[in-house]
Coordinates of C-alpha atoms and ligand atoms in Angstrom, one line a residue:
M1289 CA -2.9 -17.2 -34.0
T1290 CA -5.3 -15.5 -31.7
A1291 CA -4.3 -12.0 -30.9
R1292 CA -3.6 -10.7 -27.4
L1293 CA -6.1 -8.0 -26.3
I1294 CA -4.7 -4.5 -25.6
D1295 CA -6.9 -3.4 -22.7
G1296 CA -7.4 0.3 -23.0
K1297 CA -9.6 0.5 -20.0
A1298 CA -6.9 -0.9 -17.8
V1299 CA -4.1 1.2 -19.2
A1300 CA -6.3 4.3 -18.9
A1301 CA -7.3 3.5 -15.3
E1302 CA -3.6 3.2 -14.4
L1303 CA -2.8 6.5 -16.1
R1304 CA -5.7 8.2 -14.2
R1305 CA -4.5 6.7 -10.9
G1306 CA -1.0 8.1 -11.5
I1307 CA -2.5 11.6 -12.4
A1308 CA -4.7 11.6 -9.3
A1309 CA -1.7 10.7 -7.1
R1310 CA 0.4 13.5 -8.5
V1311 CA -2.5 16.0 -8.2
S1312 CA -2.9 15.1 -4.5
T1313 CA 0.7 16.3 -3.9
L1314 CA 0.3 19.6 -5.6
P1315 CA -0.4 22.9 -3.7
F1316 CA -3.0 23.8 -6.3
R1317 CA -5.8 22.1 -8.3
P1318 CA -5.2 22.1 -12.1
G1319 CA -8.1 24.0 -13.7
L1320 CA -9.9 22.6 -16.8
R1321 CA -12.8 24.4 -18.6
V1322 CA -14.7 22.6 -21.2
V1323 CA -16.8 24.8 -23.5
R1324 CA -19.8 23.3 -25.2
V1325 CA -22.0 25.2 -27.7
G1326 CA -25.5 24.0 -28.6
E1327 CA -27.3 20.7 -28.1
D1328 CA -25.4 18.1 -30.1
P1329 CA -26.3 15.0 -28.0
A1330 CA -23.0 13.1 -28.6
S1331 CA -21.1 16.2 -27.5
G1332 CA -23.2 16.3 -24.3
V1333 CA -22.1 12.7 -23.4
Y1334 CA -18.4 13.5 -24.2
V1335 CA -18.4 16.7 -22.2
R1336 CA -20.0 15.1 -19.1
N1337 CA -17.5 12.2 -19.2
K1338 CA -14.6 14.6 -19.5
D1339 CA -15.9 16.7 -16.6
K1340 CA -16.5 13.7 -14.4
A1341 CA -13.0 12.2 -15.1
A1342 CA -11.4 15.6 -14.3
Q1343 CA -13.3 15.8 -11.0
E1344 CA -12.3 12.3 -10.1
V1345 CA -8.5 13.0 -10.4
G1346 CA -9.0 16.2 -8.3
F1347 CA -9.0 18.9 -10.9
D1348 CA -11.0 22.1 -10.6
S1349 CA -13.2 21.3 -13.6
A1350 CA -16.3 23.0 -15.0
T1351 CA -18.3 23.0 -18.2
L1352 CA -19.5 26.2 -19.8
H1353 CA -22.6 25.3 -21.8
L1354 CA -23.5 28.1 -24.3
P1355 CA -26.7 28.3 -26.3
Q1356 CA -26.9 27.2 -29.9
A1357 CA -27.4 30.8 -31.0
T1358 CA -24.0 31.9 -29.5
T1359 CA -22.2 34.0 -32.1
E1360 CA -18.6 33.4 -33.0
A1361 CA -17.7 36.8 -31.5
E1362 CA -19.4 35.8 -28.2
L1363 CA -17.5 32.4 -28.2
L1364 CA -14.2 34.1 -28.9
A1365 CA -14.9 36.5 -26.0
V1366 CA -15.5 33.5 -23.7
V1367 CA -12.2 31.9 -24.9
G1368 CA -10.4 35.2 -24.3
R1369 CA -11.7 35.4 -20.8
L1370 CA -10.5 31.8 -20.0
N1371 CA -7.1 32.6 -21.6
G1372 CA -6.7 35.4 -19.1
D1373 CA -8.0 33.5 -16.1
P1374 CA -5.0 32.4 -13.9
A1375 CA -7.0 29.6 -12.3
V1376 CA -7.5 27.9 -15.7
D1377 CA -4.7 25.7 -17.0
G1378 CA -6.6 23.9 -19.8
I1379 CA -9.3 25.0 -22.2
L1380 CA -11.2 22.5 -24.4
V1381 CA -13.8 23.7 -26.9
Q1382 CA -15.9 20.6 -27.7
L1383 CA -16.3 20.0 -31.5
P1384 CA -18.3 20.0 -33.6
L1385 CA -19.4 23.6 -33.2
P1386 CA -22.6 24.9 -34.8
A1387 CA -22.2 25.6 -38.6
H1388 CA -22.2 29.4 -38.2
I1389 CA -19.0 29.3 -36.1
A1390 CA -15.6 28.8 -37.8
A1391 CA -13.9 26.1 -35.7
D1392 CA -10.5 27.0 -37.0
R1393 CA -10.7 30.6 -35.8
V1394 CA -11.9 29.4 -32.3
I1395 CA -9.1 26.8 -32.1
A1396 CA -6.5 29.4 -33.0
A1397 CA -7.9 31.7 -30.3
V1398 CA -7.2 29.3 -27.5
A1399 CA -3.9 30.3 -25.7
P1400 CA -1.4 27.7 -27.0
E1401 CA -0.2 26.9 -23.5
K1402 CA -3.8 26.1 -22.4
D1403 CA -4.7 24.1 -25.6
V1404 CA -5.1 20.7 -23.9
D1405 CA -6.7 19.3 -27.1
G1406 CA -3.4 20.0 -28.9
F1407 CA -5.2 21.3 -32.0
H1408 CA -3.8 24.9 -32.0
P1409 CA -1.6 25.4 -35.2
L1410 CA 1.3 26.3 -33.0
N1411 CA 1.1 23.0 -31.1
A1412 CA 0.6 21.1 -34.4
G1413 CA 3.6 22.9 -35.8
L1414 CA 5.8 22.1 -32.8
L1415 CA 4.8 18.4 -33.1
A1416 CA 5.7 18.4 -36.8
A1417 CA 9.0 20.1 -36.0
G1418 CA 9.9 17.3 -33.6
Q1419 CA 9.4 19.5 -30.5
P1420 CA 6.1 18.2 -29.1
R1421 CA 4.4 20.3 -26.4
L1422 CA 0.6 19.7 -26.0
V1423 CA -0.2 16.7 -28.3
P1424 CA -3.7 15.6 -29.5
C1425 CA -5.2 13.3 -26.9
T1426 CA -6.2 10.3 -29.2
P1427 CA -2.9 9.7 -30.9
K1428 CA -1.1 10.3 -27.6
G1429 CA -3.3 7.6 -26.1
V1430 CA -2.4 5.3 -28.9
M1431 CA 1.3 5.8 -28.1
H1432 CA 0.6 4.8 -24.5
L1433 CA -1.2 1.7 -25.7
L1434 CA 1.6 0.7 -28.0
R1435 CA 4.2 1.1 -25.2
A1436 CA 1.9 -0.8 -22.8
S1437 CA 1.5 -3.6 -25.3
G1438 CA 5.3 -4.1 -25.5
A1439 CA 5.4 -3.4 -29.2
V1440 CA 9.0 -2.6 -30.4
L1441 CA 8.7 0.8 -32.1
A1442 CA 12.2 1.7 -33.2
G1443 CA 12.6 0.6 -36.8
A1444 CA 9.1 -0.9 -37.1
R1445 CA 7.1 -0.4 -40.3
A1446 CA 4.0 1.6 -39.2
V1447 CA 1.0 2.4 -41.3
V1448 CA -1.5 5.0 -40.3
L1449 CA -4.9 4.8 -42.1
G1450 CA -6.4 8.3 -42.1
R1451 CA -4.8 11.8 -42.3
S1452 CA -7.1 14.0 -40.2
Q1453 CA -5.7 16.9 -38.1
I1454 CA -7.0 15.3 -34.9
V1455 CA -5.9 11.7 -35.4
G1456 CA -4.0 10.6 -38.5
R1457 CA -1.4 13.4 -39.0
P1458 CA -0.4 13.8 -35.3
M1459 CA -0.4 9.9 -35.1
A1460 CA 2.1 9.7 -37.9
Q1461 CA 4.3 12.4 -36.3
L1462 CA 4.4 10.6 -33.0
L1463 CA 5.3 7.3 -34.6
L1464 CA 8.0 9.0 -36.5
A1465 CA 9.3 10.5 -33.3
A1466 CA 9.4 7.0 -31.9
D1467 CA 11.6 6.0 -34.8
C1468 CA 9.1 4.0 -36.8
T1469 CA 9.2 4.0 -40.6
V1470 CA 5.8 5.6 -41.2
T1471 CA 3.4 5.4 -44.2
V1472 CA 0.2 7.5 -44.1
A1473 CA -2.6 6.1 -46.2
H1474 CA -5.9 7.8 -47.0
S1475 CA -8.9 7.8 -49.4
R1476 CA -6.6 8.4 -52.5
T1477 CA -4.2 5.6 -51.6
R1478 CA -4.1 3.2 -54.6
D1479 CA -3.9 -0.1 -52.8
L1480 CA -4.9 0.2 -49.2
A1481 CA -4.8 -3.6 -48.5
A1482 CA -1.2 -3.9 -49.8
E1483 CA -0.1 -0.9 -47.7
C1484 CA -1.7 -2.4 -44.6
R1485 CA -0.1 -5.9 -45.2
R1486 CA 3.3 -4.3 -44.9
A1487 CA 2.5 -2.9 -41.4
E1488 CA 4.1 -4.3 -38.3
I1489 CA 2.1 -1.6 -36.5
L1490 CA -1.3 -0.6 -38.0
V1491 CA -3.3 2.3 -36.7
A1492 CA -6.7 2.6 -38.3
A1493 CA -8.5 6.0 -38.1
V1494 CA -10.9 6.3 -41.1
G1495 CA -14.4 6.1 -39.6
R1496 CA -15.5 3.2 -41.9
P1497 CA -17.0 0.3 -40.1
E1498 CA -14.9 -2.9 -40.3
M1499 CA -13.2 -1.7 -43.5
V1500 CA -9.9 -3.3 -42.6
R1501 CA -10.3 -7.1 -43.2
G1502 CA -8.3 -10.0 -41.8
D1503 CA -6.3 -10.6 -44.9
W1504 CA -5.0 -7.0 -44.8
I1505 CA -3.2 -7.8 -41.5
A1506 CA 0.4 -9.2 -41.5
D1507 CA 0.9 -12.2 -39.2
G1508 CA 2.3 -10.9 -35.9
A1509 CA 1.2 -7.2 -36.4
T1510 CA 0.0 -4.9 -33.7
V1511 CA -3.3 -3.4 -34.6
I1512 CA -4.7 -0.3 -33.0
D1513 CA -8.3 0.5 -34.0
V1514 CA -9.2 4.2 -33.4
G1515 CA -12.5 4.0 -35.3
I1516 CA -15.8 4.3 -33.4
N1517 CA -18.8 3.5 -35.7
R1518 CA -22.4 2.9 -34.7
L1519 CA -24.1 0.3 -36.9
A1520 CA -27.8 0.4 -37.9
D1521 CA -28.5 -2.4 -35.4
G1522 CA -27.0 -0.3 -32.6
R1523 CA -23.7 -2.2 -32.3
L1524 CA -20.5 -0.2 -31.9
V1525 CA -17.6 -1.4 -34.1
G1526 CA -14.2 -0.1 -35.1
D1527 CA -12.6 0.4 -38.5
V1528 CA -11.1 -3.1 -38.3
A1529 CA -13.0 -6.4 -38.6
F1530 CA -12.0 -7.5 -35.2
E1531 CA -12.5 -11.3 -35.3
E1532 CA -10.8 -11.7 -38.7
A1533 CA -7.9 -9.4 -37.7
S1534 CA -7.4 -11.3 -34.5
A1535 CA -6.6 -14.4 -36.4
H1536 CA -3.5 -12.7 -37.8
A1537 CA -2.5 -9.9 -35.4
E1538 CA -0.2 -10.6 -32.4
A1539 CA -2.0 -7.8 -30.4
I1540 CA -5.2 -5.8 -31.1
T1541 CA -7.4 -3.2 -29.4
P1542 CA -11.1 -3.9 -29.0
V1543 CA -13.9 -1.4 -29.8
P1544 CA -15.2 -0.3 -27.3
G1545 CA -12.6 -0.5 -24.6
G1546 CA -9.4 0.2 -26.6
V1547 CA -8.5 3.7 -27.7
G1548 CA -11.7 5.4 -26.4
P1549 CA -10.8 5.4 -22.7
M1550 CA -7.3 6.6 -23.5
T1551 CA -8.5 9.8 -25.1
I1552 CA -10.0 11.2 -21.9
A1553 CA -7.1 9.9 -19.8
C1554 CA -4.7 11.8 -22.1
L1555 CA -6.8 15.0 -21.8
L1556 CA -6.2 14.7 -18.1
E1557 CA -2.5 14.2 -18.7
N1558 CA -2.3 17.2 -21.0
T1559 CA -4.1 19.4 -18.4
L1560 CA -1.7 18.3 -15.7
E1561 CA 1.3 19.0 -18.1
A1562 CA -0.2 22.4 -19.0
A1563 CA -0.6 23.2 -15.3
M1564 CA 2.9 22.2 -14.4
A1565 CA 4.4 24.2 -17.3
R1566 CA 2.4 27.3 -16.5
R1567 CA 2.8 27.2 -12.8
G1568 CA 6.4 25.9 -12.7
Ligands
LIG1182 P1 -12.0 12.2 -40.4 O1 -13.3 11.9 -41.1 O2 -11.6 13.5 -40.1 O3 -10.8 11.5 -41.3 C1 -10.9 10.2 -41.8 C2 -9.7 9.9 -42.6 O4 -9.8 8.6 -43.2 C3 -9.4 10.9 -43.8 O5 -8.0 11.2 -43.8 C4 -9.9 10.1 -45.0 O6 -9.1 10.3 -46.1 C5 -9.6 8.7 -44.6 N1 -10.6 7.8 -45.2 C6 -12.0 7.9 -45.2 N2 -12.5 6.9 -45.9 C7 -11.5 6.2 -46.4 C8 -11.4 5.0 -47.2 N3 -12.5 4.4 -47.7 N4 -10.2 4.6 -47.6 C9 -9.1 5.2 -47.1 N5 -9.1 6.3 -46.3 C10 -10.3 6.8 -46.0 O7 -12.1 11.2 -39.1 P2 -11.2 11.3 -37.7 O8 -9.8 11.2 -38.0 O9 -11.8 12.5 -36.9 O10 -11.7 10.0 -37.0 C11 -11.5 8.7 -37.6 C12 -12.2 7.7 -36.8 O11 -11.7 7.7 -35.4 C13 -13.7 7.9 -36.6 O12 -14.4 6.6 -36.6 C14 -13.9 8.6 -35.3 O13 -15.1 8.3 -34.7 C15 -12.8 7.9 -34.5 N6 -12.3 8.7 -33.4 C16 -12.1 8.1 -32.2 C17 -11.6 8.7 -31.1 C18 -11.5 8.0 -29.9 O14 -11.4 8.6 -28.8 N7 -11.3 6.6 -29.9 C19 -11.3 10.2 -31.2 C20 -11.4 10.7 -32.5 C21 -11.9 10.0 -33.6 P3 -9.0 11.8 -46.9 O15 -8.2 12.6 -46.1 O16 -8.4 11.4 -48.2 O17 -10.4 12.2 -47.0

């Protein structure tokens, strides 16, 4: 079997077109503010891409770039000002933050109705309670990809590799809400390969280059590779050994060009949802 490719670029482009079309009918421009602290180079690229994508769909978007020496109190004051600004619908504080700032306290300070990353404990709790409001962008993007791929979710055995707050846990909640039977595997799981082999839907989010081998994949499975890993030779690979896995899977996402483009598209979707909810 050679797996069908799930084209994240195409699905993301369609989502973005739909968002732009809806924004063009609104009497206001949804407002997004991305806050970046310090000079982490990868963050710089992410923030620029988010800002550009937001401008392209017609949002009122801006980046606030604060110096590395910004104190936690100063950052909290900026977040507080954005919380109170009626023109701002979505606030995103780019992670990682410098070590002297407690990310948890900053995330908890964002007004939950403007938390377009979906990381605020209230939004995480609502998702866990089965009442999703603003959902983390990457797992939300994975759900779009699964639906676009035609995967049957209800009743399917789904395995999520990884249990982080930003990917694994919310991913498991979303699959559960879609009526999958969900297993969450992690670094303490006894036999990862055996857990993966039972998956009809496998979502890998561990951050270990090509850890998931071809013989971990059940014939006919749908494989979503969230991992983004840069190898010493400069190549970008996922958490799944793509060629090997493609020999077993029915459908698979590439890296790059799979989940990556969906994350930004879902940030735009969350911002539009936040704007509609706030402004009626
Ligand atoms: P974290 O490091 O926060 O979490 C990794 C998870 O994988 C943990 O739950 C950890 O288990 C588990 N894990 C690590 N090593 C192993 C192992 N050897 N065997 C089994 N489980 C393991 O990472 P993130 O969730 O933030 O990100 C995961 C990957 O997804 C990364 O490659 C990241 O770059 C990528 N990513 C991609 C995005 C995109 O837009 N495409 C967005 C966000 C992330 P434990 O909890 O036990 O430590």
